[in-house]
Coordinates of C-alpha atoms in Angstrom, one line a residue:
Chain A
M1448 CA 0.1 0.1 0.1
R1449 CA 2.6 2.4 1.1
D1450 CA 3.7 2.2 -3.0
T1451 CA 0.3 3.6 -4.3
A1452 CA 0.0 6.8 -5.2
A1453 CA -1.2 9.2 -2.3
V1454 CA -4.4 10.3 -4.6
E1455 CA -5.8 8.6 -7.3
V1456 CA -8.6 10.3 -9.8
A1457 CA -9.7 8.7 -12.9
G1458 CA -12.8 9.7 -14.9
L1459 CA -14.5 11.9 -11.5
V1460 CA -17.6 12.4 -12.4
K1461 CA -19.9 14.8 -10.1
R1462 CA -23.1 16.6 -11.5
Y1463 CA -25.4 19.0 -9.0
G1464 CA -28.5 19.1 -10.5
N1465 CA -28.0 19.7 -14.0
R1466 CA -24.6 21.6 -13.5
T1467 CA -21.4 19.7 -14.3
A1468 CA -19.1 20.0 -11.8
V1469 CA -16.3 18.2 -12.7
D1470 CA -16.4 16.3 -15.7
G1471 CA -13.8 13.3 -15.8
L1472 CA -11.1 14.2 -14.4
D1473 CA -8.6 13.2 -14.2
L1474 CA -5.8 13.3 -11.3
T1475 CA -2.7 11.1 -10.0
V1476 CA -0.5 13.1 -6.3
E1477 CA 2.7 10.8 -5.8
R1478 CA 4.3 10.6 -2.3
G1479 CA 5.8 13.5 -0.5
T1480 CA 4.7 16.1 -2.6
V1481 CA 3.2 19.2 -3.3
T1482 CA 0.5 19.8 -6.0
A1483 CA -1.0 22.5 -6.6
V1484 CA -5.0 22.3 -8.2
L1485 CA -5.1 26.0 -10.0
G1486 CA -7.9 27.4 -11.8
P1487 CA -10.7 30.1 -11.5
N1488 CA -13.4 30.1 -9.8
G1489 CA -16.1 27.5 -10.2
A1490 CA -13.8 25.2 -12.2
G1491 CA -13.9 22.5 -9.8
K1492 CA -11.2 22.7 -7.6
T1493 CA -12.8 22.3 -4.3
T1494 CA -15.6 19.7 -5.7
T1495 CA -12.7 17.9 -6.4
I1496 CA -10.9 18.2 -3.3
E1497 CA -14.2 17.6 -0.8
T1498 CA -14.3 14.2 -3.6
C1499 CA -11.1 13.1 -2.3
E1500 CA -12.0 14.3 1.5
G1501 CA -14.6 12.4 1.6
Y1502 CA -17.7 14.5 1.9
R1503 CA -19.2 13.8 -1.4
H1504 CA -20.0 10.4 -3.3
A1505 CA -18.5 10.7 -7.3
D1506 CA -21.2 9.7 -10.0
A1507 CA -18.8 8.1 -11.7
G1508 CA -15.0 7.4 -11.8
T1509 CA -12.6 6.0 -9.1
V1510 CA -11.3 8.3 -6.1
R1511 CA -8.3 6.4 -4.3
V1512 CA -6.3 8.3 -0.9
L1513 CA -4.1 7.2 0.4
G1514 CA -5.4 3.5 -1.3
L1515 CA -8.2 3.9 0.4
D1516 CA -12.1 4.6 -0.8
P1517 CA -12.9 7.9 0.6
V1518 CA -16.3 7.2 1.6
T1519 CA -16.1 3.6 2.0
D1520 CA -13.2 3.7 4.1
A1521 CA -13.5 7.0 5.3
A1522 CA -12.6 5.8 9.8
A1523 CA -9.7 4.7 8.2
L1524 CA -8.7 7.5 6.2
R1525 CA -9.8 9.8 8.2
P1526 CA -7.0 9.6 11.0
R1527 CA -4.1 9.7 8.2
I1528 CA -5.1 12.7 6.5
G1529 CA -5.5 16.8 7.6
V1530 CA -8.2 19.1 6.5
M1531 CA -8.7 22.4 5.9
L1532 CA -11.9 23.9 4.6
Q1533 CA -12.2 26.7 2.5
S1534 CA -13.6 28.8 5.3
G1535 CA -15.4 27.9 8.8
G1536 CA -15.2 24.9 10.8
V1537 CA -14.4 26.7 13.8
Y1538 CA -17.6 26.8 16.8
P1539 CA -17.8 30.9 17.1
T1540 CA -17.3 31.4 20.6
V1541 CA -14.3 28.8 21.2
R1542 CA -11.2 30.4 21.5
A1543 CA -8.6 29.9 19.2
A1544 CA -6.2 27.8 21.1
E1545 CA -8.9 25.5 22.5
M1546 CA -10.6 24.8 19.1
L1547 CA -6.6 23.5 18.0
R1548 CA -5.6 22.1 21.8
H1549 CA -9.2 19.7 20.9
M1550 CA -8.3 19.0 17.0
A1551 CA -5.0 17.6 19.1
A1552 CA -7.1 15.7 22.2
L1553 CA -8.7 13.8 18.5
H1554 CA -4.8 12.7 17.4
A1555 CA -2.8 9.7 19.0
R1556 CA 0.4 11.7 18.2
P1557 CA 0.0 15.1 17.9
L1558 CA 2.1 18.1 17.1
D1559 CA 1.9 20.7 20.3
P1560 CA -0.5 22.9 19.8
A1561 CA 1.2 25.8 21.9
A1562 CA 4.4 25.2 19.6
L1563 CA 2.1 25.5 16.5
I1564 CA 0.5 28.5 17.4
E1565 CA 3.7 30.3 18.2
R1566 CA 4.5 29.1 14.6
L1567 CA 2.0 30.5 13.1
G1568 CA 1.6 33.6 14.6
L1569 CA -1.2 33.4 16.9
A1570 CA 0.7 33.9 20.3
G1571 CA -1.1 36.7 20.7
C1572 CA -4.7 35.2 20.0
G1573 CA -4.7 32.5 21.3
R1574 CA -7.2 33.6 23.9
T1575 CA -9.8 35.0 21.1
P1576 CA -12.9 33.8 20.3
Y1577 CA -13.0 32.5 16.6
R1578 CA -15.7 34.8 15.4
R1579 CA -13.5 38.0 16.5
L1580 CA -10.3 37.0 14.6
S1581 CA -9.2 38.4 11.6
G1582 CA -9.8 36.5 8.6
G1583 CA -6.0 35.6 8.4
Q1584 CA -6.3 34.6 11.7
Q1585 CA -8.9 32.1 10.9
Q1586 CA -7.2 30.5 7.9
R1587 CA -3.7 30.4 9.9
L1588 CA -6.2 28.7 12.7
A1589 CA -7.4 26.5 10.2
L1590 CA -4.6 25.5 8.7
A1591 CA -2.8 24.9 12.4
M1592 CA -6.3 22.2 12.7
A1593 CA -5.3 20.4 9.2
V1594 CA -1.5 19.6 10.5
V1595 CA -1.6 19.1 14.0
G1596 CA -2.3 15.5 13.9
R1597 CA 0.9 15.1 12.1
P1598 CA -1.0 13.4 9.1
E1599 CA 0.6 11.6 6.0
L1600 CA -1.7 14.0 3.5
V1601 CA -3.7 17.0 4.2
F1602 CA -5.6 18.9 1.8
L1603 CA -6.0 22.4 2.1
D1604 CA -8.4 24.4 -0.1
E1605 CA -7.4 28.4 -0.7
P1606 CA -5.0 28.5 2.4
T1607 CA -3.6 31.3 1.6
A1608 CA -7.0 33.3 0.5
G1609 CA -7.5 36.6 2.5
L1610 CA -3.8 36.7 4.3
D1611 CA -1.3 39.9 4.3
P1612 CA 2.1 38.9 2.3
Q1613 CA 4.4 38.4 5.8
A1614 CA 1.4 35.6 7.0
R1615 CA 1.2 34.5 2.8
R1616 CA 5.0 34.2 3.0
S1617 CA 4.8 32.3 6.6
A1618 CA 2.3 29.7 5.4
W1619 CA 3.9 28.9 2.3
D1620 CA 7.3 28.0 4.2
L1621 CA 5.2 25.7 6.4
V1622 CA 4.2 23.9 3.2
R1623 CA 8.1 23.9 2.5
E1624 CA 8.2 22.5 5.9
L1625 CA 5.9 19.7 5.2
R1626 CA 7.1 18.4 2.5
A1627 CA 10.7 18.3 3.3
D1628 CA 9.3 16.4 5.8
G1629 CA 7.8 13.9 4.1
V1630 CA 3.9 15.1 4.1
T1631 CA 2.1 14.8 0.9
V1632 CA 0.1 18.0 0.3
V1633 CA -3.0 19.0 -1.8
L1634 CA -3.6 22.4 -2.7
S1635 CA -5.8 24.3 -4.5
T1636 CA -5.5 28.1 -5.3
H1637 CA -6.0 31.2 -7.4
F1638 CA -3.0 32.9 -6.9
M1639 CA -0.4 32.1 -9.7
D1640 CA 2.6 32.8 -7.4
E1641 CA 1.7 30.5 -4.9
A1642 CA 1.6 27.4 -7.4
E1643 CA 4.6 28.7 -8.9
T1644 CA 6.5 28.6 -6.2
L1645 CA 5.4 26.3 -3.3
A1646 CA 4.5 23.1 -6.0
D1647 CA 6.2 20.2 -7.8
D1648 CA 3.5 19.8 -9.7
V1649 CA 0.2 21.6 -11.1
A1650 CA -2.9 20.7 -12.9
I1651 CA -4.5 23.3 -14.4
I1652 CA -8.4 22.9 -13.8
D1653 CA -11.1 24.7 -15.8
E1654 CA -14.9 23.7 -16.5
G1655 CA -14.0 20.3 -14.0
R1656 CA -11.0 18.9 -16.1
V1657 CA -7.4 18.6 -16.4
I1658 CA -6.2 21.1 -18.9
A1659 CA -3.0 21.2 -18.7
R1660 CA -0.6 19.4 -16.1
G1661 CA 2.9 19.3 -15.1
S1662 CA 5.8 21.0 -13.4
P1663 CA 6.2 24.8 -13.1
E1664 CA 8.7 25.2 -15.6
E1665 CA 7.4 22.3 -17.9
L1666 CA 3.5 24.3 -18.2
C1667 CA 6.0 27.1 -19.1
R1668 CA 8.3 25.4 -21.4
G1669 CA 4.5 24.0 -23.2
G1670 CA 2.1 26.8 -24.0
A1671 CA 3.5 30.0 -25.6
E1672 CA 7.0 30.3 -26.8
N1673 CA 10.3 32.1 -24.5
T1674 CA 12.3 34.5 -26.1
L1675 CA 15.9 35.0 -25.1
S1676 CA 17.0 38.8 -26.6
F1677 CA 21.2 40.2 -26.4
T1678 CA 22.5 42.8 -28.5
G1679 CA 25.8 43.1 -30.2
R1680 CA 27.4 44.3 -33.8
P1681 CA 25.3 43.6 -36.8
G1682 CA 24.9 40.9 -39.1
L1683 CA 26.1 37.8 -36.7
D1684 CA 25.6 34.6 -38.2
L1685 CA 22.3 33.6 -37.4
A1686 CA 23.1 29.8 -39.2
S1687 CA 26.2 28.7 -37.6
L1688 CA 24.6 29.8 -33.4
L1689 CA 21.5 28.3 -34.3
K1690 CA 23.5 24.8 -35.9
A1691 CA 24.5 25.1 -31.9
L1692 CA 20.7 25.1 -30.6
P1693 CA 18.1 22.6 -30.5
P1694 CA 16.1 22.4 -33.8
D1695 CA 13.1 24.1 -31.9
T1696 CA 14.9 27.1 -31.9
A1697 CA 14.5 30.5 -33.8
A1698 CA 16.0 33.7 -34.8
A1699 CA 16.1 36.9 -35.6
E1700 CA 17.7 39.9 -35.8
T1701 CA 14.9 42.4 -35.0
A1702 CA 17.2 45.0 -36.0
P1703 CA 20.2 45.7 -37.6
G1704 CA 22.4 44.3 -34.0
S1705 CA 19.1 43.2 -31.4
Y1706 CA 18.5 39.5 -31.4
R1707 CA 16.0 37.6 -30.8
L1708 CA 16.4 34.0 -30.1
T1709 CA 12.7 31.9 -29.6
G1710 CA 11.7 28.8 -28.3
T1711 CA 12.9 26.5 -25.3
V1712 CA 15.0 28.9 -22.9
D1713 CA 16.7 27.3 -20.4
P1714 CA 20.0 27.3 -19.0
Q1715 CA 21.9 24.9 -21.1
L1716 CA 20.4 27.3 -24.2
L1717 CA 21.4 30.4 -22.4
A1718 CA 24.8 28.9 -21.6
T1719 CA 25.2 27.5 -25.4
V1720 CA 24.5 31.4 -26.4
T1721 CA 27.2 32.4 -24.6
S1722 CA 30.0 30.4 -25.2
W1723 CA 28.9 31.3 -28.8
C1724 CA 29.5 34.9 -28.8
A1725 CA 32.9 33.9 -26.7
Q1726 CA 34.3 32.2 -29.6
N1727 CA 32.7 35.1 -32.2
G1728 CA 34.2 37.5 -29.9
V1729 CA 30.6 38.9 -29.8
M1730 CA 29.4 40.7 -25.7
P1731 CA 26.5 40.1 -25.6
D1732 CA 24.8 43.3 -24.3
G1733 CA 21.4 44.1 -22.6
I1734 CA 21.2 39.7 -22.7
A1735 CA 17.7 39.3 -21.4
V1736 CA 15.3 36.0 -21.2
E1737 CA 11.4 36.5 -21.2
R1738 CA 10.3 33.6 -19.5
H1739 CA 6.2 33.3 -19.4
T1740 CA 4.6 33.1 -16.0
L1741 CA 1.8 30.5 -15.3
E1742 CA -0.2 33.9 -15.7
D1743 CA 0.2 33.7 -19.3
V1744 CA -0.3 30.3 -19.6
F1745 CA -2.6 30.4 -17.9
L1746 CA -4.8 32.2 -20.2
E1747 CA -4.1 31.2 -23.5
L1748 CA -5.0 27.6 -22.5
T1749 CA -8.7 29.5 -20.9
G1750 CA -8.9 32.4 -22.1
K1751 CA -10.2 33.0 -19.0
E1752 CA -7.9 35.6 -16.5
L1753 CA -7.4 33.5 -13.3
R1754 CA -9.1 35.8 -10.4
S1755 CA -12.4 36.5 -12.5
Chain B
M425 CA 3.4 14.9 22.0
N426 CA 6.1 16.1 20.4
T427 CA 8.4 18.4 22.2
E428 CA 10.7 19.5 19.9
N429 CA 8.9 22.7 18.6
T430 CA 10.5 23.2 15.1
G431 CA 13.2 21.6 13.3
P432 CA 13.8 18.9 10.4
G433 CA 11.3 16.2 11.5
T434 CA 8.8 18.5 13.4
Y435 CA 5.8 17.6 11.0
A436 CA 6.9 14.2 10.2
P437 CA 3.9 12.0 9.9
A438 CA 2.9 9.9 12.6
P439 CA -0.8 10.1 12.4
G440 CA -3.4 7.9 14.4
A441 CA -6.7 8.4 15.8
A442 CA -6.9 9.1 20.0
P443 CA -9.1 6.4 21.4
L444 CA -12.3 6.6 21.2
P445 CA -13.4 7.7 24.8
R446 CA -10.5 9.7 25.3
M447 CA -12.4 11.6 21.9
I448 CA -15.8 11.7 23.3
A449 CA -14.8 13.4 26.8
A450 CA -12.5 15.8 24.9
Q451 CA -15.9 16.6 22.3
A452 CA -18.5 17.0 25.5
A453 CA -15.8 18.7 27.4
L454 CA -15.7 21.0 25.0
E455 CA -19.0 21.2 23.5
T456 CA -20.1 21.7 27.4
R457 CA -17.5 24.4 28.0
L458 CA -18.6 26.5 24.9
L459 CA -22.9 26.0 26.1
L460 CA -22.1 27.1 29.9
R461 CA -20.0 30.5 28.3
H462 CA -22.5 31.0 26.1
G463 CA -24.7 34.4 27.2
E464 CA -27.9 33.5 25.2
Q465 CA -27.7 30.2 26.4
L466 CA -27.6 30.2 29.7
L467 CA -30.0 32.7 29.7
L468 CA -32.4 29.8 28.3
T469 CA -31.4 27.1 30.7
V470 CA -30.3 28.5 34.1
V471 CA -32.0 32.1 34.5
I472 CA -35.8 31.8 32.8
P473 CA -36.1 28.3 34.5
T474 CA -34.6 29.8 38.4
L475 CA -37.0 32.9 37.2
L476 CA -39.7 31.5 36.7
L477 CA -39.8 29.0 39.9
V478 CA -39.4 31.7 42.5
L479 CA -41.1 34.7 40.7
F480 CA -44.2 32.2 40.4
G481 CA -43.4 30.0 43.8
A482 CA -43.3 33.6 45.5
V483 CA -46.2 34.7 43.9
D484 CA -49.2 33.4 43.3
I485 CA -49.9 35.0 39.8
V486 CA -51.3 31.9 37.3
D487 CA -53.6 31.5 40.2
L488 CA -52.7 27.5 41.7
D489 CA -54.5 28.0 44.4
G490 CA -56.4 25.4 43.2
E491 CA -53.5 23.6 43.3
G492 CA -53.4 23.6 47.1
G493 CA -53.0 27.2 48.4
G494 CA -49.6 27.9 50.2
G495 CA -46.5 29.0 49.0
G496 CA -44.9 25.4 50.2
E497 CA -47.9 24.1 47.6
R498 CA -47.0 25.8 44.7
V499 CA -43.9 25.1 45.1
D500 CA -44.6 21.4 44.6
F501 CA -46.7 22.3 41.7
L502 CA -43.9 24.1 40.0
A503 CA -40.6 22.6 40.9
P504 CA -41.5 19.2 38.3
G505 CA -42.6 21.3 36.1
V506 CA -39.5 23.6 36.0
L507 CA -37.0 20.1 35.8
A508 CA -39.1 19.1 32.9
L509 CA -38.4 23.0 31.1
A510 CA -35.2 22.6 32.3
V511 CA -34.9 19.6 30.5
L512 CA -36.5 21.3 26.9
S513 CA -34.3 24.4 27.3
T514 CA -31.0 22.4 27.2
A515 CA -32.1 18.9 24.9
F516 CA -34.3 21.0 22.6
T517 CA -34.0 24.6 22.2
G518 CA -30.0 25.1 23.8
Q519 CA -29.2 22.0 20.9
A520 CA -31.3 22.3 18.5
I521 CA -29.8 26.4 18.2
S522 CA -26.2 26.0 18.3
T523 CA -26.2 22.4 16.1
G524 CA -28.1 24.4 13.4
F525 CA -25.3 26.9 13.8
E526 CA -22.8 24.7 13.6
R527 CA -23.9 23.0 10.7
R528 CA -24.0 26.5 9.5
Y529 CA -20.1 27.4 10.2
G530 CA -18.8 24.5 8.7
V531 CA -18.3 22.6 12.4
L532 CA -19.8 19.6 12.0
K533 CA -18.8 18.8 8.3
R534 CA -15.2 19.7 9.2
L535 CA -15.1 17.5 12.2
A536 CA -16.8 14.8 9.8
A537 CA -13.5 14.6 8.6
S538 CA -11.0 14.4 11.6
P539 CA -10.9 11.1 13.7
L540 CA -13.4 11.3 15.0
P541 CA -16.5 9.7 14.0
R542 CA -20.3 10.7 13.8
W543 CA -21.8 8.6 16.1
G544 CA -18.8 9.9 18.8
L545 CA -19.8 13.6 17.9
M546 CA -23.6 12.8 18.5
T547 CA -22.5 10.6 21.8
A548 CA -20.4 13.7 23.0
K549 CA -23.0 16.1 22.7
T550 CA -25.5 14.1 24.2
C551 CA -23.1 13.6 27.2
A552 CA -22.8 17.5 27.0
V553 CA -26.9 18.1 27.3
L554 CA -27.0 15.3 30.3
V555 CA -23.8 17.2 32.2
T556 CA -25.4 20.3 31.8
E557 CA -28.7 19.2 32.9
V558 CA -27.3 17.8 35.7
L559 CA -26.5 21.1 37.5
Q560 CA -29.6 22.4 35.9
V561 CA -31.5 19.7 38.7
V562 CA -28.4 20.4 40.9
L563 CA -28.9 24.6 41.1
L564 CA -32.7 23.8 40.6
T565 CA -33.3 21.7 43.2
S566 CA -31.5 23.6 45.8
V567 CA -33.7 26.6 45.2
A568 CA -36.9 25.0 45.2
L569 CA -36.2 23.3 48.5
A570 CA -35.3 27.1 49.5
L571 CA -38.7 27.7 49.3
G572 CA -40.1 25.1 51.4
W573 CA -40.2 22.3 48.5
S574 CA -40.8 18.8 49.8
P575 CA -40.3 16.3 47.0
H576 CA -41.4 13.0 46.9
G577 CA -41.4 9.6 45.5
S578 CA -38.2 7.3 44.2
P579 CA -35.8 9.1 42.4
L580 CA -35.2 5.9 39.9
A581 CA -38.5 7.2 38.5
V582 CA -37.4 10.9 38.3
A583 CA -34.6 10.0 36.3
L584 CA -35.6 7.9 34.1
L585 CA -38.3 10.5 32.8
L586 CA -35.7 13.3 32.5
V587 CA -33.6 10.7 30.5
A588 CA -36.7 9.8 28.0
G589 CA -38.1 13.6 28.1
T590 CA -33.7 14.0 27.1
A591 CA -34.0 11.7 24.1
A592 CA -37.4 12.9 23.0
F593 CA -36.2 16.0 23.2
S594 CA -32.8 15.3 21.4
G595 CA -34.1 14.1 18.6
L596 CA -36.6 16.6 17.4
G597 CA -34.2 19.8 18.6
L598 CA -31.7 17.8 16.2
L599 CA -34.3 17.5 13.7
M600 CA -35.1 21.3 13.5
A601 CA -31.8 21.6 13.4
G602 CA -30.2 19.3 10.7
T603 CA -33.2 20.0 8.2
L604 CA -33.5 24.2 9.1
R605 CA -31.3 27.2 7.7
A606 CA -30.4 28.4 11.4
E607 CA -31.8 31.6 11.7
A608 CA -35.1 29.5 10.9
T609 CA -34.3 27.1 13.8
L610 CA -32.8 29.9 16.1
A611 CA -36.8 31.5 15.6
A612 CA -38.2 28.1 16.0
A613 CA -37.3 26.9 18.8
N614 CA -37.3 30.4 20.3
L615 CA -40.7 30.3 19.4
V616 CA -41.9 26.3 20.8
F617 CA -40.3 27.4 23.9
V618 CA -42.4 29.7 25.0
L619 CA -45.4 27.8 23.6
L620 CA -44.1 25.1 25.2
L621 CA -43.7 26.7 28.8
V622 CA -47.2 27.9 28.4
G623 CA -49.3 25.0 26.7
G624 CA -46.7 22.3 28.5
G625 CA -48.3 22.3 32.2
V626 CA -45.0 23.5 33.2
V627 CA -46.9 26.9 35.2
V628 CA -49.5 26.9 34.0
P629 CA -51.8 23.5 35.1
L630 CA -53.6 21.6 32.1
E631 CA -56.2 21.6 34.5
K632 CA -56.6 25.6 33.2
F633 CA -57.9 24.7 29.8
P634 CA -60.8 23.2 28.2
E635 CA -61.2 19.7 27.8
P636 CA -60.8 19.3 24.1
V637 CA -57.5 21.3 24.2
R638 CA -56.6 19.5 27.2
A639 CA -56.7 16.0 25.6
V640 CA -54.8 17.1 22.9
L641 CA -52.1 19.2 24.7
E642 CA -51.0 15.4 27.4
L643 CA -49.2 14.6 24.3
L644 CA -47.3 17.3 23.9
P645 CA -43.9 15.6 25.3
I646 CA -43.4 18.4 27.6
S647 CA -46.5 17.7 29.4
A648 CA -45.8 13.8 30.2
L649 CA -43.0 15.4 31.1
S650 CA -44.0 17.9 33.6
E651 CA -47.2 15.9 34.8
G652 CA -45.1 12.6 35.1
L653 CA -42.4 14.5 37.0
R654 CA -45.3 16.0 39.5
E655 CA -47.1 12.6 40.0
V656 CA -44.2 11.0 41.2
L657 CA -42.8 14.2 42.9
R658 CA -45.5 15.8 43.7
D659 CA -48.3 12.8 44.4
G660 CA -45.3 9.9 45.1
A661 CA -46.7 7.8 42.4
G662 CA -44.8 5.1 41.7
M663 CA -43.4 4.5 37.7
P664 CA -46.0 7.2 35.7
W665 CA -45.9 4.8 32.6
A666 CA -48.2 6.6 30.2
N667 CA -46.6 9.6 30.3
L668 CA -43.0 7.6 30.2
A669 CA -44.8 6.4 27.6
V670 CA -46.1 9.1 25.1
L671 CA -42.2 10.2 26.1
G672 CA -40.9 7.2 24.5
V673 CA -42.5 7.5 21.2
W674 CA -42.0 10.8 20.7
A675 CA -38.3 9.5 21.2
V676 CA -38.6 7.1 19.2
A677 CA -40.1 9.3 16.3
G678 CA -37.6 12.2 16.6
L679 CA -34.4 10.2 16.6
A680 CA -35.4 8.1 13.9
A681 CA -36.4 11.5 11.9
A682 CA -33.9 13.5 12.7
A683 CA -31.3 10.2 11.7
R684 CA -33.4 10.2 9.0
F685 CA -33.4 13.9 7.5
F686 CA -30.0 15.4 8.8
R687 CA -28.1 17.1 6.4
W688 CA -24.5 17.7 8.1
E689 CA -23.1 20.2 5.7

């Protein structure tokens, strides 16, 4: 069972009335990785995650989490996963530290709640009732509740929505620490930078389907072309440069002395270009690499802005 | 518990559920604390029953003289009714409102993803209700004794009635909490509380109502509980089987309907 993927979703379909929220979705999450499920509102991110958490029955397809069926094997699965809902989940009158201590008490070998409170910057409001916490503090408490039971796998639904930049970085650090300690993380987000910096693997979801899949680098490389530009003396022999480069690379002198290469711009390409320049006695001034962000990729794939 | 606060390995997976009794005890303790900390709940469960007992015990507002006349006899009539009201306030009104809002705020949903099974959560809720009721009974009994109450009958019969009443009201309260919107539950649970306070033999004797109305009122769970407690505590009767049967029917119907129709989200 150790060898199975952390999450295996195949052909998942989920309908609400006559609206199809998830429409034949496939998703595999390897153990020990951080996977970001990226998509606009209404794309089916939450429905997918909540099906993995055992909240919803699939209308079609199969879902396995840690090798178990989230609905029929719920009793065996729940102690092993950590869950952060998109919102709510806490008694309005309970104190922050009290709620976290309670979640810890439901587990066999929990983290020290006080240390976790400290770690997430909630030490100053441990005795504050939940409803008086700021949105960001509520989010951080929910995050703490997801990890306090020392789970193998955590599902974080929009973990940094509503956090200020500092709290956001602190939450990101926590996700990195989880990964370093061998916890598998599945998070949904509509922040591109979050997916780009945190995720080993990104699944872009739109209208209930995975429309692109890969590491952030692969996705940025795969979609739009990236460019490398520099200036040098006019009339360089681009044909000889291209011979040294991968076949999918194109080169042009866009203005006398201004050069632009398009294709797969990676460290190898950059090294090849600069060494070619060195061999030919060219100083590549203003050398600039323009790589596409996930945001560009997403726009190209869906024709939609993410934060709609 | 892990003593290392930071550093590599802090979050290394070590999953597992706590033992069931520990989970249920923790959940029950938390819910009891929250209940006792909640101002509006305390008004309902402690302040109103106590005030009614003191006020109606001291002054003959609803003409209880037909029930016997003197202050001591008024308390003998009132104390069982107020005990029934205490069960109603905690098992029905309080539980319906708090559970309704827990559903609304996603607490039930979040707990459903924790190692605590659903039946464990419901057991814990029942324990929290019972603990609160014990505190209510101690308080109201002390006040009633101070007002000159002289209870009779078997404590076992009283306990059985209180438990049957708790089961009946819990079923109805959870049915409401699990099917209506939280705001609707809040309004309806309070309304039912007031209606049953007036029409359930709590402070107004059922004999004051016209016969056909009275026949219907006697079938209400609150009437069965208050009249049953009165038969035992005031009149020294044995086991009031008819009242227990009424409560039993409500309990079975209410709990079955709650189990069938309760929506967790």
